[in-house]
């Protein structure tokens, strides 16, 4: 299956061990990243680290993002999934990535506790991404470039086509990608010049003063897109949106988006958004349950006359849900997550579906490590699949822990050039924030979180 | 909220500890319970055991069913969810069961690794069911009777209405239940006489000779409904179905069902079933991904002219998926699972939805402990909700491990009369089959499974 010579590692390496690490940051202390559904998360990474017998110490790092409690459960699932590739060579695994993905997802006993969703699928994402990181490092390329250098046949061969063919066939996908070969070289050049992925910010989700200051600050930095959290309280939200529009104006190309983090029922979502329509939001993100395909469709239809689009995806579990959301016209913006989907392979499937149904892909990036991942995915989408520059969320915290953090310049993501998938964390950060033994978690500062570890709310 | 006096425990008890136990049976050695998707499962129970300060040693036992590897992951999730009710009194918890359920599902950090699906939801099912077991034991009733003794308002109060109101409102549900009060006393009597829940068998899923012998045997025992596994190989399936129809005939009221365990895409399911139509199956179960609402709808519409119904549900993750399957007409038979849904409360929500959309509920019972649970649920459906006797699967193995196993007599489930939810296992069975330390798992007999623990299939 592998025909692109530059994607074939020169050295044969065997995966000799797979471990997980439970890394948690105490974001609940400052309420960074809180919203109407998630009052106080501790942004966390469940890591999968694949070691090899390579003389250069080659390792593959993948992670999945969670918000605290339960990160240990995902770590345990990572160990169960990753154990299945220990002893394999990287060459065996990448020779037919679609087959490898299917192998990892199809352990029938582990599949039962999903299937293809929740903890076991989050774990799959970490493991699959670790394999991609290992592959990319072994050939000295960033992950986006490994994919960009594939033939359409190789790209399509990375996808598990089970359950997709009523919406898109393998042949159709090859055809689509072949058409996109036109201009691809130029798009790669643009990516190399860091003009492939425009950023938007969700830093403006907090208290009114902080929100206003952040909006002004990010506006000055060159951003044109701004997202606010809503759904807690209608009056408060109207007040906040009016402040936001005071800062951004209505007529100067500044785009406002809102995000409800699933707090509404379908009729509630429609009613609430009708009342926010005068602030002209581009889209409402996560108006209701991420499982509710027909609900999103109903909301989108009801809000069409108000010019409000519907976005969702960060909690959508797999390609089968996206297939339905996209093919039925339930969403106008497709927000994939780099690790809730089962890693790069399943993301590639959803990129193809989004292209087929003409829906822009705006990945979810509000979490530790997510921007590091998604900068690759949005680049792949632009270079190989859609040929269109979509937006990508950027949240400016916790990047200091990464060896190769994502960087924004002039409102664009700086395209990653270092080999791998960019989520490898600094050893010192891992040691300090490893839960529960790391220095931070043993410190006095962590006491309020330790004390509330078991429960977050009274009945 | 609690108005039915006989459902109020006389003694105030506090939950003093919550533990999980990982119990696995080596069914993969004999291939019991294998199918086209699940080649060789080890039927397993992840237990939640709630202990109390009651002088009588009152405990609540709940479990969730898995098929082996990964049972430990669910156990860890059970510990995380159950920790949140340690220190609470049973009275606090049952006073407003809807609120308690919402509390257990709404820990925002644990919710992230679902949400409301997969491992964390399977764990929720075990914990919620343990609370129901505790409650029922504390008032000396079987769980079905606790529910049957509720007022319509109390029943509806057990449901978390979030995300449901576009399909059914709380008021509608009360109205429906009030109408069913007529004849309820008579239906309770019927239940007490063990004439509420007719059984069908799926024992006939194996090799041809064994299948034929089992069909003849179960036919002689008075069964009228028989389910066969299909989807492995078309020619073989046609041969097996023709043998089955030789035994059962076409014109004497014997009903044949087939089950594909999700192996097909949507067009494959339609093609395959068109070829099996001449054997007149009543329904095709799990033709495709359990996440594919629109896919099931397409299959059902295509098979209408062949008189074949579509059934699914054993892997459907929560009430939002069932809401869509039912309200859109995607399924003709609703196969709830007692623990994949988040325990009794969420099952009650789906029973109400199924009643509203006129779809019979035929619970999934092919797994250890499931018939013990589902006999209560089908009884509740008959007595309180639908007023119609639906079928309930019975698989005749592993019952010997339960203190109060389910029993079939004259083709009906014998309605449970012992206090609780019937899934408490004998201490000796738990000790012997606890993984990995139990005597069985340390024995030579277990070696083939131990040796293959990490992987089940080569790439």
Coordinates of C-alpha atoms in Angstrom, one line a residue, chain A residues 24 28 37-42 65-74 76-77 80 83-85 88 92-93 99-100 103 106-120 122 162-166 261-268 288-295 314-315 317-318 320-321 323-325 327-328 337 340 364 366 453-459, chain B residues 24 28 37-42 65-74 76-77 80 83-85 88 92-93 99-100 103 106-120 122 162-166 261-268 288-295 314-315 317-318 320-321 323-325 327-328 337 340 364 366 453-459:
Chain A
X24 CA -3.4 17.0 34.9
X28 CA -10.2 24.6 38.0
X37 CA -21.9 22.6 31.1
X38 CA -18.4 22.3 32.5
X39 CA -18.1 24.4 35.6
X40 CA -14.6 23.7 36.6
X41 CA -12.4 21.4 34.6
X42 CA -8.8 20.4 35.3
X65 CA -7.7 15.4 26.2
X66 CA -9.9 15.2 29.3
X67 CA -10.9 17.7 32.0
X68 CA -9.7 15.9 35.1
X69 CA -11.4 13.1 37.0
X70 CA -11.6 10.0 34.8
X71 CA -8.2 10.7 33.2
X72 CA -6.9 7.6 35.0
X73 CA -9.7 5.5 33.5
X74 CA -8.7 6.6 30.0
X76 CA -6.0 2.3 31.8
X77 CA -7.9 1.9 28.5
X80 CA -5.3 -2.1 27.1
X83 CA -0.7 -3.5 24.5
X84 CA -2.0 -4.9 21.2
X85 CA 0.8 -3.3 19.2
X88 CA 5.1 -5.1 16.2
X92 CA 4.0 -3.6 9.7
X93 CA 1.7 -1.0 11.2
X99 CA -6.1 -2.3 8.4
X100 CA -4.1 -1.3 11.5
X103 CA -7.3 -4.1 14.0
X106 CA -12.0 -4.4 16.4
X107 CA -10.8 -6.3 19.5
X108 CA -14.3 -7.6 20.1
X109 CA -14.0 -7.7 23.9
X110 CA -12.7 -4.1 24.1
X111 CA -15.2 -3.0 21.4
X112 CA -18.1 -4.1 23.7
X113 CA -17.4 -1.3 26.2
X114 CA -17.7 1.3 23.4
X115 CA -18.4 0.4 20.8
X116 CA -16.2 3.0 19.1
X117 CA -17.2 5.7 21.6
X118 CA -16.4 7.1 25.0
X119 CA -13.4 6.0 27.0
X120 CA -12.2 3.2 24.8
X122 CA -10.6 8.3 23.5
X162 CA -17.1 0.2 7.4
X163 CA -20.4 2.0 7.8
X164 CA -19.6 4.8 5.4
X165 CA -20.5 3.6 2.0
X166 CA -24.2 4.8 2.0
X261 CA -21.9 23.4 25.5
X262 CA -25.0 21.2 25.1
X263 CA -27.1 22.7 27.9
X264 CA -30.4 23.1 25.9
X265 CA -33.1 20.8 24.7
X266 CA -34.1 21.3 21.1
X267 CA -37.0 23.7 21.7
X268 CA -35.0 25.6 24.3
X288 CA -27.9 20.4 22.5
X289 CA -26.8 16.8 23.0
X290 CA -24.0 15.8 20.6
X291 CA -25.9 12.5 20.0
X292 CA -28.9 14.3 18.7
X293 CA -28.6 14.3 14.9
X294 CA -32.3 15.0 14.3
X295 CA -32.3 17.6 17.0
X314 CA -16.2 18.2 19.8
X315 CA -18.2 15.6 21.7
X317 CA -18.0 10.1 19.0
X318 CA -17.1 8.7 15.6
X320 CA -20.9 7.3 11.9
X321 CA -22.3 10.3 13.9
X323 CA -21.8 10.8 8.5
X324 CA -25.4 11.5 9.6
X325 CA -24.8 15.1 10.7
X327 CA -25.4 13.8 5.0
X328 CA -28.7 15.0 6.5
X337 CA -11.8 16.6 17.7
X340 CA -12.3 12.0 20.5
X364 CA -12.3 21.8 18.3
X366 CA -10.1 24.4 23.4
X453 CA -11.6 15.1 44.3
X454 CA -14.5 12.8 44.9
X455 CA -17.5 15.0 44.2
X456 CA -18.1 18.3 42.5
X457 CA -21.6 19.2 43.5
X458 CA -24.0 18.3 46.3
X459 CA -27.3 16.6 45.4
Chain B
X24 CA -15.4 -13.1 34.4
X28 CA -14.6 -18.1 25.0
X37 CA -19.0 -9.5 15.4
X38 CA -18.0 -11.0 18.7
X39 CA -16.0 -14.1 17.9
X40 CA -15.2 -15.2 21.4
X41 CA -16.3 -13.3 24.4
X42 CA -15.8 -14.1 28.1
X65 CA -22.3 -6.8 31.5
X66 CA -19.2 -6.9 29.3
X67 CA -17.5 -9.7 27.4
X68 CA -14.1 -9.8 29.0
X69 CA -11.1 -7.6 28.4
X70 CA -12.0 -4.1 29.5
X71 CA -14.2 -5.3 32.5
X72 CA -11.4 -3.9 34.7
X73 CA -11.7 -0.5 33.0
X74 CA -15.5 -0.4 33.8
X76 CA -12.5 1.5 37.7
X77 CA -15.2 3.8 36.3
X80 CA -15.3 6.8 40.4
X83 CA -17.6 7.3 45.3
X84 CA -20.0 10.2 44.8
X85 CA -22.8 8.6 46.9
X88 CA -25.3 9.6 51.6
X92 CA -31.7 11.2 50.4
X93 CA -31.0 9.3 47.2
X99 CA -32.3 14.4 40.6
X100 CA -30.1 11.6 41.9
X103 CA -26.4 14.2 39.9
X106 CA -23.6 15.4 35.7
X107 CA -20.2 15.3 37.3
X108 CA -18.7 17.5 34.6
X109 CA -15.2 16.0 34.7
X110 CA -16.5 12.4 34.4
X111 CA -19.1 13.4 31.9
X112 CA -16.4 14.6 29.5
X113 CA -15.1 11.0 29.0
X114 CA -18.6 9.9 27.8
X115 CA -20.7 12.0 27.6
X116 CA -23.4 9.6 28.7
X117 CA -22.0 6.7 26.7
X118 CA -19.4 4.0 26.7
X119 CA -17.5 3.0 29.8
X120 CA -18.7 5.8 32.1
X122 CA -21.9 1.4 31.6
X162 CA -33.0 16.8 29.6
X163 CA -32.9 16.4 25.8
X164 CA -36.3 14.6 25.6
X165 CA -39.0 17.3 25.4
X166 CA -39.0 17.6 21.6
X261 CA -24.6 -8.0 15.3
X262 CA -23.7 -4.8 13.3
X263 CA -21.5 -6.4 10.7
X264 CA -23.1 -4.7 7.6
X265 CA -23.1 -1.3 6.0
X266 CA -26.5 0.1 5.1
X267 CA -26.6 -1.1 1.5
X268 CA -25.0 -4.5 2.5
X288 CA -25.6 -2.0 11.1
X289 CA -23.8 0.4 13.5
X290 CA -25.9 1.1 16.6
X291 CA -25.1 4.8 16.1
X292 CA -26.7 5.0 12.7
X293 CA -30.2 6.3 13.2
X294 CA -30.6 7.3 9.6
X295 CA -29.1 4.1 8.4
X314 CA -28.4 -3.5 22.9
X315 CA -25.5 -1.2 22.0
X317 CA -25.9 4.3 24.4
X318 CA -28.6 6.4 25.9
X320 CA -31.1 10.5 23.1
X321 CA -30.3 7.7 20.6
X323 CA -35.5 9.2 21.1
X324 CA -34.3 9.5 17.6
X325 CA -34.7 5.8 16.6
X327 CA -39.5 9.3 16.8
X328 CA -38.2 8.9 13.3
X337 CA -30.2 -3.0 27.6
X340 CA -25.8 0.0 28.8
X364 CA -31.5 -7.5 25.2
X366 CA -28.0 -12.4 25.9
X453 CA -5.2 -12.0 27.0
X454 CA -3.5 -9.2 25.3
X455 CA -4.6 -9.7 21.7
X456 CA -7.3 -11.6 20.0
X457 CA -6.4 -11.4 16.4
X458 CA -3.3 -10.9 14.3
X459 CA -3.1 -7.8 12.0

